[in-house]
């Protein structure tokens, strides 16, 4: 791998610029989010996030959660049904202690990830989607679920600017971050509570981290 150029600009203006790019991207994404209707996969994301949100609440206070637990009726959830060996829906007596909440059967129901389809995805994207619960608890469920992916998309824009501006100048950083933000398909996906743009952001972050390390 060819050596990267020696940085030729001062570090603190680049960091300020990266922060401004990230904030500007965040403002743009939040302003345009209400204009994007829900897409197919977001419904499944919302269902999975609801399950793990309930599990975290149960872990915080098992007895209280179990006392109010009403198992969802079949076909009323947004979570796709398991195709192979579906776990039974937990009863209140199955979740009234922390030890029970960590049992394989209970975990299998509350965490529908990383196994046979339709639950092949790992859970990171859904956990990251719960960021909105802490940052904007008063928002409705869809924009709240989208906030985490939007933040990740915006942070990546700032990281791209900072990495390239430090090595090749501000214009290079600005053009590269604009190419990230303004690519129409990626711009749309950056709003959604799905895995696509988040995975792309992780790819870019891994590339930048690797390049910086060597």
PDB file of C-alpha atoms in Angstrom, residues 7-137:
ATOM      1  CA  UNK A   7      -0.529  16.027   6.615  1.00  0.00           C
ATOM      2  CA  UNK A   8       0.047  19.610   5.515  1.00  0.00           C
ATOM      3  CA  UNK A   9      -2.689  21.490   7.372  1.00  0.00           C
ATOM      4  CA  UNK A  10      -3.188  22.301  11.023  1.00  0.00           C
ATOM      5  CA  UNK A  11      -5.180  19.725  12.932  1.00  0.00           C
ATOM      6  CA  UNK A  12      -7.629  21.852  14.893  1.00  0.00           C
ATOM      7  CA  UNK A  13      -9.233  23.621  11.871  1.00  0.00           C
ATOM      8  CA  UNK A  14      -9.742  20.222  10.262  1.00  0.00           C
ATOM      9  CA  UNK A  15     -11.459  18.926  13.391  1.00  0.00           C
ATOM     10  CA  UNK A  16     -13.688  21.989  13.522  1.00  0.00           C
ATOM     11  CA  UNK A  17     -14.500  21.533   9.843  1.00  0.00           C
ATOM     12  CA  UNK A  18     -15.319  17.857  10.363  1.00  0.00           C
ATOM     13  CA  UNK A  19     -17.635  18.772  13.224  1.00  0.00           C
ATOM     14  CA  UNK A  20     -19.382  21.395  11.098  1.00  0.00           C
ATOM     15  CA  UNK A  21     -19.784  18.980   8.202  1.00  0.00           C
ATOM     16  CA  UNK A  22     -21.270  16.383  10.527  1.00  0.00           C
ATOM     17  CA  UNK A  23     -23.678  18.891  12.073  1.00  0.00           C
ATOM     18  CA  UNK A  24     -24.711  20.282   8.682  1.00  0.00           C
ATOM     19  CA  UNK A  25     -25.372  16.753   7.436  1.00  0.00           C
ATOM     20  CA  UNK A  26     -27.371  15.974  10.560  1.00  0.00           C
ATOM     21  CA  UNK A  27     -29.491  19.113  10.090  1.00  0.00           C
ATOM     22  CA  UNK A  28     -30.131  18.234   6.441  1.00  0.00           C
ATOM     23  CA  UNK A  29     -31.079  14.648   7.267  1.00  0.00           C
ATOM     24  CA  UNK A  30     -33.438  15.661  10.064  1.00  0.00           C
ATOM     25  CA  UNK A  31     -35.069  18.308   7.870  1.00  0.00           C
ATOM     26  CA  UNK A  32     -35.740  15.835   5.069  1.00  0.00           C
ATOM     27  CA  UNK A  33     -36.655  12.787   7.177  1.00  0.00           C
ATOM     28  CA  UNK A  34     -40.381  13.613   7.489  1.00  0.00           C
ATOM     29  CA  UNK A  35     -40.674  13.643   3.686  1.00  0.00           C
ATOM     30  CA  UNK A  36     -39.656   9.987   3.377  1.00  0.00           C
ATOM     31  CA  UNK A  37     -42.440   7.438   3.793  1.00  0.00           C
ATOM     32  CA  UNK A  38     -41.819   4.184   5.632  1.00  0.00           C
ATOM     33  CA  UNK A  39     -40.169   1.489   3.517  1.00  0.00           C
ATOM     34  CA  UNK A  40     -40.807  -2.252   3.623  1.00  0.00           C
ATOM     35  CA  UNK A  41     -37.938  -3.398   5.828  1.00  0.00           C
ATOM     36  CA  UNK A  42     -38.452  -0.637   8.395  1.00  0.00           C
ATOM     37  CA  UNK A  43     -41.580  -2.352   9.652  1.00  0.00           C
ATOM     38  CA  UNK A  44     -39.576  -5.452  10.555  1.00  0.00           C
ATOM     39  CA  UNK A  45     -36.927  -3.253  12.197  1.00  0.00           C
ATOM     40  CA  UNK A  46     -39.555  -1.556  14.341  1.00  0.00           C
ATOM     41  CA  UNK A  47     -40.880  -4.939  15.448  1.00  0.00           C
ATOM     42  CA  UNK A  48     -37.464  -6.259  16.392  1.00  0.00           C
ATOM     43  CA  UNK A  49     -36.557  -3.048  18.200  1.00  0.00           C
ATOM     44  CA  UNK A  50     -39.789  -3.266  20.175  1.00  0.00           C
ATOM     45  CA  UNK A  51     -38.830  -6.741  21.385  1.00  0.00           C
ATOM     46  CA  UNK A  52     -35.326  -5.838  22.525  1.00  0.00           C
ATOM     47  CA  UNK A  53     -36.630  -2.606  24.059  1.00  0.00           C
ATOM     48  CA  UNK A  54     -39.019  -4.694  26.139  1.00  0.00           C
ATOM     49  CA  UNK A  55     -36.191  -7.060  27.087  1.00  0.00           C
ATOM     50  CA  UNK A  56     -34.038  -4.193  28.381  1.00  0.00           C
ATOM     51  CA  UNK A  57     -37.003  -2.899  30.373  1.00  0.00           C
ATOM     52  CA  UNK A  58     -37.546  -6.356  31.807  1.00  0.00           C
ATOM     53  CA  UNK A  59     -33.889  -6.684  32.821  1.00  0.00           C
ATOM     54  CA  UNK A  60     -34.133  -3.352  34.650  1.00  0.00           C
ATOM     55  CA  UNK A  61     -37.094  -4.525  36.776  1.00  0.00           C
ATOM     56  CA  UNK A  62     -38.153  -8.120  36.071  1.00  0.00           C
ATOM     57  CA  UNK A  63     -40.958  -8.383  38.609  1.00  0.00           C
ATOM     58  CA  UNK A  64     -42.623  -5.120  37.566  1.00  0.00           C
ATOM     59  CA  UNK A  65     -42.321  -5.935  33.874  1.00  0.00           C
ATOM     60  CA  UNK A  66     -43.695  -9.450  34.319  1.00  0.00           C
ATOM     61  CA  UNK A  67     -46.672  -8.133  36.288  1.00  0.00           C
ATOM     62  CA  UNK A  68     -47.790  -6.054  33.288  1.00  0.00           C
ATOM     63  CA  UNK A  69     -46.639  -8.390  30.499  1.00  0.00           C
ATOM     64  CA  UNK A  70     -49.273  -9.260  27.938  1.00  0.00           C
ATOM     65  CA  UNK A  71     -47.894 -11.602  25.265  1.00  0.00           C
ATOM     66  CA  UNK A  72     -48.617 -10.210  21.790  1.00  0.00           C
ATOM     67  CA  UNK A  73     -51.313 -11.982  19.863  1.00  0.00           C
ATOM     68  CA  UNK A  74     -50.241 -13.927  16.760  1.00  0.00           C
ATOM     69  CA  UNK A  75     -50.164 -11.882  13.545  1.00  0.00           C
ATOM     70  CA  UNK A  76     -50.287  -8.551  15.411  1.00  0.00           C
ATOM     71  CA  UNK A  77     -46.529  -8.041  15.589  1.00  0.00           C
ATOM     72  CA  UNK A  78     -44.260  -6.548  12.955  1.00  0.00           C
ATOM     73  CA  UNK A  79     -41.672  -9.300  13.536  1.00  0.00           C
ATOM     74  CA  UNK A  80     -41.628 -11.944  10.829  1.00  0.00           C
ATOM     75  CA  UNK A  81     -42.459 -15.438  12.116  1.00  0.00           C
ATOM     76  CA  UNK A  82     -39.588 -17.869  12.478  1.00  0.00           C
ATOM     77  CA  UNK A  83     -39.418 -20.423   9.702  1.00  0.00           C
ATOM     78  CA  UNK A  84     -37.447 -23.032  11.662  1.00  0.00           C
ATOM     79  CA  UNK A  85     -38.103 -24.043  15.295  1.00  0.00           C
ATOM     80  CA  UNK A  86     -39.969 -20.890  16.370  1.00  0.00           C
ATOM     81  CA  UNK A  87     -39.432 -20.167  20.086  1.00  0.00           C
ATOM     82  CA  UNK A  88     -42.596 -20.044  22.199  1.00  0.00           C
ATOM     83  CA  UNK A  89     -43.869 -16.659  23.285  1.00  0.00           C
ATOM     84  CA  UNK A  90     -42.757 -16.105  26.901  1.00  0.00           C
ATOM     85  CA  UNK A  91     -45.365 -16.071  29.651  1.00  0.00           C
ATOM     86  CA  UNK A  92     -45.140 -13.801  32.689  1.00  0.00           C
ATOM     87  CA  UNK A  93     -43.763 -16.683  34.744  1.00  0.00           C
ATOM     88  CA  UNK A  94     -40.921 -17.055  32.212  1.00  0.00           C
ATOM     89  CA  UNK A  95     -39.581 -13.510  32.669  1.00  0.00           C
ATOM     90  CA  UNK A  96     -40.070 -12.562  36.333  1.00  0.00           C
ATOM     91  CA  UNK A  97     -36.367 -12.893  37.265  1.00  0.00           C
ATOM     92  CA  UNK A  98     -33.150 -11.791  35.560  1.00  0.00           C
ATOM     93  CA  UNK A  99     -31.915 -15.361  35.421  1.00  0.00           C
ATOM     94  CA  UNK A 100     -35.002 -16.367  33.430  1.00  0.00           C
ATOM     95  CA  UNK A 101     -34.562 -13.405  31.079  1.00  0.00           C
ATOM     96  CA  UNK A 102     -31.143 -14.760  30.118  1.00  0.00           C
ATOM     97  CA  UNK A 103     -32.390 -18.282  29.451  1.00  0.00           C
ATOM     98  CA  UNK A 104     -31.853 -19.451  25.842  1.00  0.00           C
ATOM     99  CA  UNK A 105     -35.571 -19.818  25.166  1.00  0.00           C
ATOM    100  CA  UNK A 106     -36.407 -16.279  26.319  1.00  0.00           C
ATOM    101  CA  UNK A 107     -33.408 -14.780  24.521  1.00  0.00           C
ATOM    102  CA  UNK A 108     -34.445 -16.579  21.340  1.00  0.00           C
ATOM    103  CA  UNK A 109     -37.833 -14.846  21.390  1.00  0.00           C
ATOM    104  CA  UNK A 110     -36.813 -11.339  22.482  1.00  0.00           C
ATOM    105  CA  UNK A 111     -33.704 -11.261  20.234  1.00  0.00           C
ATOM    106  CA  UNK A 112     -34.787 -12.425  16.744  1.00  0.00           C
ATOM    107  CA  UNK A 113     -31.366 -12.058  15.127  1.00  0.00           C
ATOM    108  CA  UNK A 114     -28.399 -13.988  13.734  1.00  0.00           C
ATOM    109  CA  UNK A 115     -30.053 -17.304  12.995  1.00  0.00           C
ATOM    110  CA  UNK A 116     -32.125 -18.936  10.272  1.00  0.00           C
ATOM    111  CA  UNK A 117     -33.985 -16.619   7.937  1.00  0.00           C
ATOM    112  CA  UNK A 118     -35.896 -14.399   8.180  1.00  0.00           C
ATOM    113  CA  UNK A 119     -33.700 -13.374  11.126  1.00  0.00           C
ATOM    114  CA  UNK A 120     -30.301 -13.563   9.489  1.00  0.00           C
ATOM    115  CA  UNK A 121     -29.063 -10.083  10.430  1.00  0.00           C
ATOM    116  CA  UNK A 122     -26.930  -9.514  13.542  1.00  0.00           C
ATOM    117  CA  UNK A 123     -28.576  -7.239  16.151  1.00  0.00           C
ATOM    118  CA  UNK A 124     -26.228  -4.231  15.919  1.00  0.00           C
ATOM    119  CA  UNK A 125     -28.490  -2.207  13.635  1.00  0.00           C
ATOM    120  CA  UNK A 126     -31.468  -2.616  15.962  1.00  0.00           C
ATOM    121  CA  UNK A 127     -29.467  -1.757  19.082  1.00  0.00           C
ATOM    122  CA  UNK A 128     -28.120   1.313  17.297  1.00  0.00           C
ATOM    123  CA  UNK A 129     -31.681   2.207  16.348  1.00  0.00           C
ATOM    124  CA  UNK A 130     -32.568   2.481  20.048  1.00  0.00           C
ATOM    125  CA  UNK A 131     -30.350   5.589  20.295  1.00  0.00           C
ATOM    126  CA  UNK A 132     -33.462   7.591  19.507  1.00  0.00           C
ATOM    127  CA  UNK A 133     -35.089   6.360  22.731  1.00  0.00           C
ATOM    128  CA  UNK A 134     -32.471   8.273  24.689  1.00  0.00           C
ATOM    129  CA  UNK A 135     -31.975  11.292  22.422  1.00  0.00           C
ATOM    130  CA  UNK A 136     -35.593  11.964  21.440  1.00  0.00           C
ATOM    131  CA  UNK A 137     -37.954   9.936  23.659  1.00  0.00           C
TER     132      UNK A 137
END
